[in-house]
CSV table of C-alpha atoms and ligand atoms in Angstrom, one decimal:
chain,number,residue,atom,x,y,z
P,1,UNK,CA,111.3,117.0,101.0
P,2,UNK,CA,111.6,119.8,98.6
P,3,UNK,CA,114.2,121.1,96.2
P,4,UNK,CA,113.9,124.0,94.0
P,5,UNK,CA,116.3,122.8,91.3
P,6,UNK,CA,114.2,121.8,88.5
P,7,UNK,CA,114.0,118.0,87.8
P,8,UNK,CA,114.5,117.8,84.1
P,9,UNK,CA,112.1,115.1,81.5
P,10,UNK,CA,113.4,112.1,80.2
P,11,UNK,CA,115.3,112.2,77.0
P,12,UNK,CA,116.5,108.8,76.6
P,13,UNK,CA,118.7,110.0,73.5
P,14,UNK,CA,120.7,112.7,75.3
P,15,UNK,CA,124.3,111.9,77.5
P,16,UNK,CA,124.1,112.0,80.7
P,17,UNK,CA,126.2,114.3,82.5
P,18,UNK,CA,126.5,114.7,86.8
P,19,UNK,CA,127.2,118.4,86.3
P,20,UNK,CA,129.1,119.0,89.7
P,21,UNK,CA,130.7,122.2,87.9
P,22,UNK,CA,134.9,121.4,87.4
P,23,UNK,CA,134.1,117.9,88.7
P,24,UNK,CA,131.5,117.4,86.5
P,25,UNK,CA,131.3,113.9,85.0
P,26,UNK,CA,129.9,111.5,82.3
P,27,UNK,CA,127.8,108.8,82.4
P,28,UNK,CA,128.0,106.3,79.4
P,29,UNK,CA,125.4,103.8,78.8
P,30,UNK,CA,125.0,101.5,75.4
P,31,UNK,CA,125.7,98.0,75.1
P,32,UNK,CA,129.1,96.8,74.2
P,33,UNK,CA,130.9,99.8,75.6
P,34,UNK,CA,133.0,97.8,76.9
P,35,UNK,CA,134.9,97.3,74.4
P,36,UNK,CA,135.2,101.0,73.5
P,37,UNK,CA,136.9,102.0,77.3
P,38,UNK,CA,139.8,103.3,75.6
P,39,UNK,CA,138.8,105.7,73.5
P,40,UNK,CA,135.9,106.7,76.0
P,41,UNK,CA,138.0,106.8,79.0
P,42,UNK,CA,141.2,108.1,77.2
P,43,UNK,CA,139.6,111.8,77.5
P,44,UNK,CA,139.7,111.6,81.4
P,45,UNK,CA,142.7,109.9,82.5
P,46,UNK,CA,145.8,112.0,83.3
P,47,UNK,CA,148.0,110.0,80.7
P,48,UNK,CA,149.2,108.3,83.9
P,49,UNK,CA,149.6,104.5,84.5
P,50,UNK,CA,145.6,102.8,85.5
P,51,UNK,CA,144.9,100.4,87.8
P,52,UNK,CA,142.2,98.3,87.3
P,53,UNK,CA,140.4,96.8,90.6
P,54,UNK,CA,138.6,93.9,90.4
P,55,UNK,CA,137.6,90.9,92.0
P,56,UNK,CA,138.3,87.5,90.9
P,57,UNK,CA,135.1,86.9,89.4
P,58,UNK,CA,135.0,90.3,87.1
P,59,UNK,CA,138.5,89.8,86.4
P,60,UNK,CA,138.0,86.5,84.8
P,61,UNK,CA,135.0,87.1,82.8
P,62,UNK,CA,136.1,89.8,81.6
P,63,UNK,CA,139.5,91.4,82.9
P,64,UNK,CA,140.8,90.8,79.4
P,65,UNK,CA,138.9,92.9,77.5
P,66,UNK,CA,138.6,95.9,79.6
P,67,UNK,CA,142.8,95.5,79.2
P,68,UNK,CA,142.8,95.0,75.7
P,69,UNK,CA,140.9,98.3,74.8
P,70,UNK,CA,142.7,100.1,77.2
P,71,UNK,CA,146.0,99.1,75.6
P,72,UNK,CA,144.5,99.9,72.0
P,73,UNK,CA,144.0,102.9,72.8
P,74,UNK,CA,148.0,103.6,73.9
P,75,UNK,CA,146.6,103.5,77.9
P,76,UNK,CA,149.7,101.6,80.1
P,77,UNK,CA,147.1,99.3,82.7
P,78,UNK,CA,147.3,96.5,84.7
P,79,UNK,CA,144.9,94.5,86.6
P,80,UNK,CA,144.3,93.9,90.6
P,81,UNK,CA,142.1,91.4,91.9
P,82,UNK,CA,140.7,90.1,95.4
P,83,UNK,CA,138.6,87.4,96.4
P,84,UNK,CA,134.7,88.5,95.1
P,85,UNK,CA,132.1,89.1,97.6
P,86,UNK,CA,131.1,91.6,100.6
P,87,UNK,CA,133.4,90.5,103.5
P,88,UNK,CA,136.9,91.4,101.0
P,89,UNK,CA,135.4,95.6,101.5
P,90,UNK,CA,138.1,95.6,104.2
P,91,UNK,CA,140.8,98.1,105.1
P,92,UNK,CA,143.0,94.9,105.2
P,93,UNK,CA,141.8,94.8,101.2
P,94,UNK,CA,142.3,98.7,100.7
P,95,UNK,CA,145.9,98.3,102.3
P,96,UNK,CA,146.7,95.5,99.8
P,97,UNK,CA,145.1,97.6,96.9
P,98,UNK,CA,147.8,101.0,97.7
P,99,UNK,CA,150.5,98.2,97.7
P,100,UNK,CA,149.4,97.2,94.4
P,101,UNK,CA,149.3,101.2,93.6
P,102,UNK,CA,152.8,101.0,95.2
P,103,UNK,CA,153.9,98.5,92.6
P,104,UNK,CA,152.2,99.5,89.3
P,105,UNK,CA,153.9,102.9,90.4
P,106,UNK,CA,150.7,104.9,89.9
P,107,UNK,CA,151.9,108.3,91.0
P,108,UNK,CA,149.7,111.4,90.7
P,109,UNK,CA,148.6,111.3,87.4
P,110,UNK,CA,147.3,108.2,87.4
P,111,UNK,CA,144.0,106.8,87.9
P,112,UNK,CA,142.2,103.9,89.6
P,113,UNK,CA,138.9,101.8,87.7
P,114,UNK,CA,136.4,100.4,89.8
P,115,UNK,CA,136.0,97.5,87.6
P,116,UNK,CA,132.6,95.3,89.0
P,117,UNK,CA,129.9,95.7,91.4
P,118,UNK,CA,129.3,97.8,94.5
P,119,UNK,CA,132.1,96.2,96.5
P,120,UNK,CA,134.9,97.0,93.7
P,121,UNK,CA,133.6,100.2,92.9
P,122,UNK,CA,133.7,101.2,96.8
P,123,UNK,CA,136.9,99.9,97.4
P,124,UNK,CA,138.4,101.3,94.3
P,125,UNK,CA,137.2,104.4,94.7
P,126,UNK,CA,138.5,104.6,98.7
P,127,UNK,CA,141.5,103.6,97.4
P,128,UNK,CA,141.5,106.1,94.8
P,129,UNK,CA,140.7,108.9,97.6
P,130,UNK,CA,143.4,108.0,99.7
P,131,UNK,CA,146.2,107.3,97.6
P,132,UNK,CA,149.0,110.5,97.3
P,133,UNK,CA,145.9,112.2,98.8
P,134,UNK,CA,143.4,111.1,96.1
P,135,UNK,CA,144.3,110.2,92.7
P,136,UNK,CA,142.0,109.8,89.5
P,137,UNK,CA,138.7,107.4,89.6
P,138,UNK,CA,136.5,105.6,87.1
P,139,UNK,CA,133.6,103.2,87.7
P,140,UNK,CA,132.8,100.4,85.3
P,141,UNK,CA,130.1,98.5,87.1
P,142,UNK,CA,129.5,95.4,85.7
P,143,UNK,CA,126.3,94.5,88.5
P,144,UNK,CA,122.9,96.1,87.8
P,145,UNK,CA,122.9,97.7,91.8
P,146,UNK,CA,126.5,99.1,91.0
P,147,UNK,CA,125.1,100.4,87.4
P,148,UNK,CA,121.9,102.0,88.9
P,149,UNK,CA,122.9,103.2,91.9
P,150,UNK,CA,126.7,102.5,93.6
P,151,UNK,CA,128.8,103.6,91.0
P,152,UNK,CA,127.3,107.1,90.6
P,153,UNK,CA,127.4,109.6,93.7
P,154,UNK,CA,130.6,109.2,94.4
P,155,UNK,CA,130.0,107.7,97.8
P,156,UNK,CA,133.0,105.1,98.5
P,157,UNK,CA,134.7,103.0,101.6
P,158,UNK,CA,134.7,100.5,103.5
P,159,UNK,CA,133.4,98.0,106.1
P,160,UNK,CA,134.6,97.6,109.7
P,161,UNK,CA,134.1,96.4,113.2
P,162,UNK,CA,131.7,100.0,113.8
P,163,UNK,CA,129.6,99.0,110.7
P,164,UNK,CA,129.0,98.6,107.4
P,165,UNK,CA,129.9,101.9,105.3
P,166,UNK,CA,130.9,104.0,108.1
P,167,UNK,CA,134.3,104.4,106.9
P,168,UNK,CA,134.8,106.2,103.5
P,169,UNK,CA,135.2,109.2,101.1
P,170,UNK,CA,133.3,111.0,98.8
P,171,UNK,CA,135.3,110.8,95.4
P,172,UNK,CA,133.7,111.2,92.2
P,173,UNK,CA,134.8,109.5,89.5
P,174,UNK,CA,135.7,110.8,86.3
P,175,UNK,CA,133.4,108.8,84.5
P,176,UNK,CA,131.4,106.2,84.2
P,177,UNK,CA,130.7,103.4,82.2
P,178,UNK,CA,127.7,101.5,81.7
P,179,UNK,CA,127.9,98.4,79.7
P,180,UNK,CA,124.5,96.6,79.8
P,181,UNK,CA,125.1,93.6,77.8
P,182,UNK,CA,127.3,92.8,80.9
P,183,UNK,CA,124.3,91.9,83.0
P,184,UNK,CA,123.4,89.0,80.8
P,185,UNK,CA,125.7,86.6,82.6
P,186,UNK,CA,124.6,88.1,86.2
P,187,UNK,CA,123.1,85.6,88.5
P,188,UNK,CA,119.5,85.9,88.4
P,189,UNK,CA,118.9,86.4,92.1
P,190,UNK,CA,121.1,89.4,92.1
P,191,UNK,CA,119.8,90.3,88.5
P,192,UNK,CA,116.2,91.0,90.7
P,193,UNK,CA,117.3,92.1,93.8
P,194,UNK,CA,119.0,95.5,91.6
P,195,UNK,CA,115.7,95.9,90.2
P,196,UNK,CA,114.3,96.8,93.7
P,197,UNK,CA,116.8,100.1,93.3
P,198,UNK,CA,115.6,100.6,89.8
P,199,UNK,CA,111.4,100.5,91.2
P,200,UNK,CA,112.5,102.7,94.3
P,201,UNK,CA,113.6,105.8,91.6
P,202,UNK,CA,110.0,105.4,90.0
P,203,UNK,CA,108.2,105.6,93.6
P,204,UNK,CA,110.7,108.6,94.8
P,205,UNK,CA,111.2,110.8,92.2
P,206,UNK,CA,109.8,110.0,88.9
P,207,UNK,CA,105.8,109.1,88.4
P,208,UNK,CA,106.3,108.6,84.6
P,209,UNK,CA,109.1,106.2,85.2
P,210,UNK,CA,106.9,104.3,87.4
P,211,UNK,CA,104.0,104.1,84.7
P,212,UNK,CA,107.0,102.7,82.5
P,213,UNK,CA,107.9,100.1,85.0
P,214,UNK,CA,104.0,99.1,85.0
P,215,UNK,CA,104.5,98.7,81.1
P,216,UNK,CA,107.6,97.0,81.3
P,217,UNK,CA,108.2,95.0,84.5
P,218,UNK,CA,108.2,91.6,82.7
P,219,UNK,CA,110.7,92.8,79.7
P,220,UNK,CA,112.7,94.1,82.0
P,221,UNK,CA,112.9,90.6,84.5
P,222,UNK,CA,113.7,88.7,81.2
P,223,UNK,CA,116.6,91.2,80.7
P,224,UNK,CA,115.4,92.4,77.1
P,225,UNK,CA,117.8,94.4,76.1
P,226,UNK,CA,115.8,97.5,75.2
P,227,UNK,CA,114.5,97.6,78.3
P,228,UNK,CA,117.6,97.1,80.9
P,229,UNK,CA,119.1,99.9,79.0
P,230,UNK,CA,116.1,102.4,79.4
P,231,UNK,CA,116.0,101.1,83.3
P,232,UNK,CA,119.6,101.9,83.8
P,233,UNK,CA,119.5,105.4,82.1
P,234,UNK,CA,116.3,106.5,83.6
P,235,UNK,CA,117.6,105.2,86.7
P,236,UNK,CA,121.2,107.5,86.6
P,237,UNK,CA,119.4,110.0,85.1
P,238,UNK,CA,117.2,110.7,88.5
P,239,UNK,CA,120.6,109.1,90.8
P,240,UNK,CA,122.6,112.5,89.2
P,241,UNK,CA,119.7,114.8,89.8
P,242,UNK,CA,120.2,113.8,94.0
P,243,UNK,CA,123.6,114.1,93.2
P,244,UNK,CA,123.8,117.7,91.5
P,245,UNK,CA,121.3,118.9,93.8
P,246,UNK,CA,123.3,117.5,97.5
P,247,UNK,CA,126.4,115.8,96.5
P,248,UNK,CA,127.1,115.4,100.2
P,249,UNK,CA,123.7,114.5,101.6
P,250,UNK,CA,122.9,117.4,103.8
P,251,UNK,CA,119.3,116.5,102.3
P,252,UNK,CA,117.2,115.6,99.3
P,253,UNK,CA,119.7,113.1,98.3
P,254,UNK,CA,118.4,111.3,101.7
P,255,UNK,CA,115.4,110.4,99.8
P,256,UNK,CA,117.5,107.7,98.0
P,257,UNK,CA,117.5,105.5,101.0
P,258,UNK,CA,113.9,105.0,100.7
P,259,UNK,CA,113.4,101.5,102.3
P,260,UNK,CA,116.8,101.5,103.4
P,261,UNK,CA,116.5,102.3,107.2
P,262,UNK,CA,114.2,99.2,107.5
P,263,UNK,CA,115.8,97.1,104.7
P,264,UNK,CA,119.3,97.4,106.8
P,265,UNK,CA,117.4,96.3,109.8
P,266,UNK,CA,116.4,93.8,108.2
P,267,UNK,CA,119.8,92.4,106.9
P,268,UNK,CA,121.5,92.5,110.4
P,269,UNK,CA,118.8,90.6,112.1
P,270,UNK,CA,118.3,87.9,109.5
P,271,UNK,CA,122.5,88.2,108.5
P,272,UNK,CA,123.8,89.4,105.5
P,273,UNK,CA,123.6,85.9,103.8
P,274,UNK,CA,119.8,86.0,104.2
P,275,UNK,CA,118.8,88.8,102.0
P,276,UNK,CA,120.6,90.3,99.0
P,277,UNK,CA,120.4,94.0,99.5
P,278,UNK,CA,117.7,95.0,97.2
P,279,UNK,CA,115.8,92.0,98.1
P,280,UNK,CA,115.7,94.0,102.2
P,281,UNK,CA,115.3,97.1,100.5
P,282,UNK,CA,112.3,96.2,98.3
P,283,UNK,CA,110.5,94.6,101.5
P,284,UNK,CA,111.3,97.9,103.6
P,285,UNK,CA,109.7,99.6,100.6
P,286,UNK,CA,106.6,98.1,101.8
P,287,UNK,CA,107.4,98.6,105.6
P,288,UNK,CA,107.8,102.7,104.6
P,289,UNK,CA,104.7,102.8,103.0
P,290,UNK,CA,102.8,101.2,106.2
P,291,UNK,CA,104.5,103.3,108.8
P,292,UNK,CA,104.0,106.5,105.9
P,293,UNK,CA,99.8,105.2,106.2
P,294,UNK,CA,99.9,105.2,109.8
P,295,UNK,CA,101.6,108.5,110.2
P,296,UNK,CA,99.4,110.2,107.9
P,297,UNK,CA,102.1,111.1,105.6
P,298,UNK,CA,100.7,108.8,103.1
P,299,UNK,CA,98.3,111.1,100.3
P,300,UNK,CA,98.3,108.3,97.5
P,301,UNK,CA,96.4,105.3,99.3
P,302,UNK,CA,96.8,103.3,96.0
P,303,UNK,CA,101.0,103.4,96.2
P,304,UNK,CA,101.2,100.7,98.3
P,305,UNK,CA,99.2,97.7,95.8
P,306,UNK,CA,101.3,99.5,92.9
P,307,UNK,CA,104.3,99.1,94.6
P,308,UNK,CA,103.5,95.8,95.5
P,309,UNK,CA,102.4,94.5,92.6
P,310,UNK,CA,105.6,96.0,90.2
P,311,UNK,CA,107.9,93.7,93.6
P,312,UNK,CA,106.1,90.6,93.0
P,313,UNK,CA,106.3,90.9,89.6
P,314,UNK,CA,109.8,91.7,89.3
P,315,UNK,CA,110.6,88.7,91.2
P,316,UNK,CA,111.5,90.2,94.6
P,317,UNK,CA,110.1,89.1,98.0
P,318,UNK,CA,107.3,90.8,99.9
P,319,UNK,CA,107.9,89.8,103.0
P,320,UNK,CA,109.8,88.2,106.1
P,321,UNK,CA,109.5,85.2,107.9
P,322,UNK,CA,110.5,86.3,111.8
P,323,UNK,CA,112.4,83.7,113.6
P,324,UNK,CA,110.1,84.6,117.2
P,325,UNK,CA,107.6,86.7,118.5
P,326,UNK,CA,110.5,88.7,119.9
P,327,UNK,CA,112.0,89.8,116.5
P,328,UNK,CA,109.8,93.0,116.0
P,329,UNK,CA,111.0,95.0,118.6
P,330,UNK,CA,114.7,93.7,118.0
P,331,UNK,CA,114.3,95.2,114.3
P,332,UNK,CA,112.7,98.4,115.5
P,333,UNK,CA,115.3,98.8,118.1
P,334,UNK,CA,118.1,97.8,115.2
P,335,UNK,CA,116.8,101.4,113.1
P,336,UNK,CA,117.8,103.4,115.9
P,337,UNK,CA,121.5,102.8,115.1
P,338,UNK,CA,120.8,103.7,111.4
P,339,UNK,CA,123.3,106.4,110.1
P,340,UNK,CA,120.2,108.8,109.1
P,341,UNK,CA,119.4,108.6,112.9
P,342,UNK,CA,119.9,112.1,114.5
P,343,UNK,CA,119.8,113.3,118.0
P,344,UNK,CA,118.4,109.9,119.1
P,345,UNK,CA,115.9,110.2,116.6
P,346,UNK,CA,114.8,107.5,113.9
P,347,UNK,CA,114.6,109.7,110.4
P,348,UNK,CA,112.4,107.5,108.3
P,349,UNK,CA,112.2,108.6,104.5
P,350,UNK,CA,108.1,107.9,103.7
P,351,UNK,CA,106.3,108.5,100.6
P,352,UNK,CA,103.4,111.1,100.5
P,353,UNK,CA,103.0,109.8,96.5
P,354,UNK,CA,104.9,108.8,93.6
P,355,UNK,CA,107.9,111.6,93.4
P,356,UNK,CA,106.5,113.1,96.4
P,357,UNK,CA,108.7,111.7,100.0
P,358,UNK,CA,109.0,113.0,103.3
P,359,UNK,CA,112.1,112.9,105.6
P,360,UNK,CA,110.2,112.4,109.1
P,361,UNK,CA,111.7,111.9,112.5
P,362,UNK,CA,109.7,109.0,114.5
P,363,UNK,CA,109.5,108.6,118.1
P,364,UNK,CA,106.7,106.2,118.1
P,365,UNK,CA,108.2,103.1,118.5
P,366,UNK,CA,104.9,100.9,118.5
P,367,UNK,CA,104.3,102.4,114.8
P,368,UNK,CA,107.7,101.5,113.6
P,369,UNK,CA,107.1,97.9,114.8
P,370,UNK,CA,103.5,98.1,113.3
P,371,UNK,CA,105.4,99.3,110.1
P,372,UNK,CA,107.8,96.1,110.5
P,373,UNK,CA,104.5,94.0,111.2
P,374,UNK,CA,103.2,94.8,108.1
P,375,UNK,CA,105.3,93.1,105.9
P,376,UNK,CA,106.3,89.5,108.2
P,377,UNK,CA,105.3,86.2,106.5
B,401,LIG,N1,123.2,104.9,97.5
B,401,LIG,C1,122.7,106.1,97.9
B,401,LIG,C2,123.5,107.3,97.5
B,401,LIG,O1,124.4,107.2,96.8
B,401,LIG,O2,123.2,108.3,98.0
């Protein structure tokens, strides 16, 4: 896919910025920022009342602080909270969340935090939209997935009967904040699988960010500091470029479901307990790179090792066990009902090299299950 706007160098030392013009918005990354939301935040907010959103988890481990340096800095917030975990992303959740607007009396100079990971910062932000017709938003994502990817973009909602993520808003937030130090208490499991979003930015967009990985995979699974925080702001850096460039998806930003379209296949056949997102992701990596190969989209033949070897050495899976011979065709047949499906058309995003992808409509079924083939254990 190609997009004229330039895509600027790294400069680890500079702010980031999604510059969407009058909604344009930081992005705040340095360890212990948490404890600076205040004054960082103070800026943005409308002078209103906050409401903080978060689930149980967040709220315990670190509700408290996030409330004391709002309050230090003379900003009047109070705290939500719902059980942690995907299946609370409900409207039933959202209805409960404008109650609790209801009650903190956040009228329209007020502003709701997405305080955690993707789940919070989705919900928040849908609660955020909707609320006296949308109402101020900031993300503080506490999750590596939510800090490289979720909580910038603006995309929020929630889940329901239809599907997962088929019901939502666009609302950008009025900042963000990235606390890295936060990540040090995630579970490791998770830890990894948000590092499969962080390798997918250096295969899509950014070839030098990819060498970096190479340099840096095993620093970066043992969490050293130095190196979570260069992930995470290389990683927004290249999420606000999609986001500038097609805020609303109408096309490059489709790039950043690399893996996606096979990874969700993936996680609705085996069930959502089976896979953590980025784990499915990270294996459809590998599935998009085969189906690329066979389609002759593929120029780079040496992608695929390098991808696979930066996966297993981040700690990710490379592959799934099927349950019967049956379960190809069941995942092909599952990507049809993919949201980047048009006209009855499976729209695969496939690499033609490191920050080189191709959006590509397939028809041939037998390839996409030759793709899924590819990677089974
Ligand atoms: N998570 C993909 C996007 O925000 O577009």
């Amino acid at each position: 896919m190609h997009c004229a706007a330039p895509f600027p160098h790294s400069n680890p030392g500079v702010q980031l910025t999604v510059d969407l013009g009058p909604r344009s918005y930081p992005i705040h990354i340095a360890p212990g920022l948490l404890a600076r939301a205040g004054e960082l935040l103070a800026p943005h907010l409308g002078g209103g009342r906050v409401l903080v959103v978060a689930d149980a988890t967040v709220a315990r481990l670190h509700g408290e602080t996030l409330l004391a340096a709002l309050r230090a800095a003379g900003i009047d917030a109070v705290l939500t909270s719902f059980a942690a975990g995907e299946p609370s992303k409900t409207l039933a959740t959202a209805e409960r969340l404008w109650t609790a607007c209801a009650e903190a009396r956040l009228d329209r100079s007020g502003c709701v935090i997405g305080f955690g990971g993707g789940v919070s910062g989705d919900l928040a932000g849908f609660v955020a939209a909707c609320w006296m017709r949308g109402v101020r938003f900031v993300q503080i994502p506490t999750t590596l997935l939510a800090m490289v990817d979720s909580a910038v973009g603006g995309k929020t909602g929630v889940d329901t009967a239809a599907g997962k993520n088929l019901v939502g808003a666009f609302c950008q937030p009025a900042c963000v904040l990235a606390d890295p130090t936060l990540l040090a208490t995630m579970d490791p499991r998770e830890y990894r699988a948000g590092l499969a979003e962080v390798l997918k930015y250096g295969v899509i967009k950014d070839p030098a960010f990819l060498a970096w990985l190479e340099a840096n995979a095993e620093r970066l699974r043992e969490r050293e500091s130095d190196a979570v925080a260069h992930a995470v702001h290389e990683s927004c850096r290249i999420k606000a470029w999609y986001v500038q460039v097609d805020e609303f998806e109408r096309g490059p930003r489709a790039e950043l479901n690399y893996g996606h379209t096979f990874g969700h296949a993936l996680e609705t056949e085996a069930g959502y307990a089976a896979y953590l997102h980025g784990e499915a992701v990270g294996i459809g990596m590998r599935m998009a790179c085969a189906l690329a190969a066979r389609l002759g989209v593929l120029r780079d033949a040496g992608l695929p090792a390098r991808q696979d070897a930066l996966l297993r050495r981040l700690g990710l899976p490379l592959t799934h066990a099927p349950r019967d011979a049956g379960e190809t065709a069941r995942l092909a047949a599952r990507t049809a009902l993919d949201k980047k499906s048009a006209k009855g058309r499976v729209r695969f995003i496939l690499p033609v090299e490191p920050g080189r992808m191709e959006l590509r409509a397939v028809e041939d079924v037998a390839a996409v299950e030759d793709a899924f083939r590819s990677a089974l254990g």
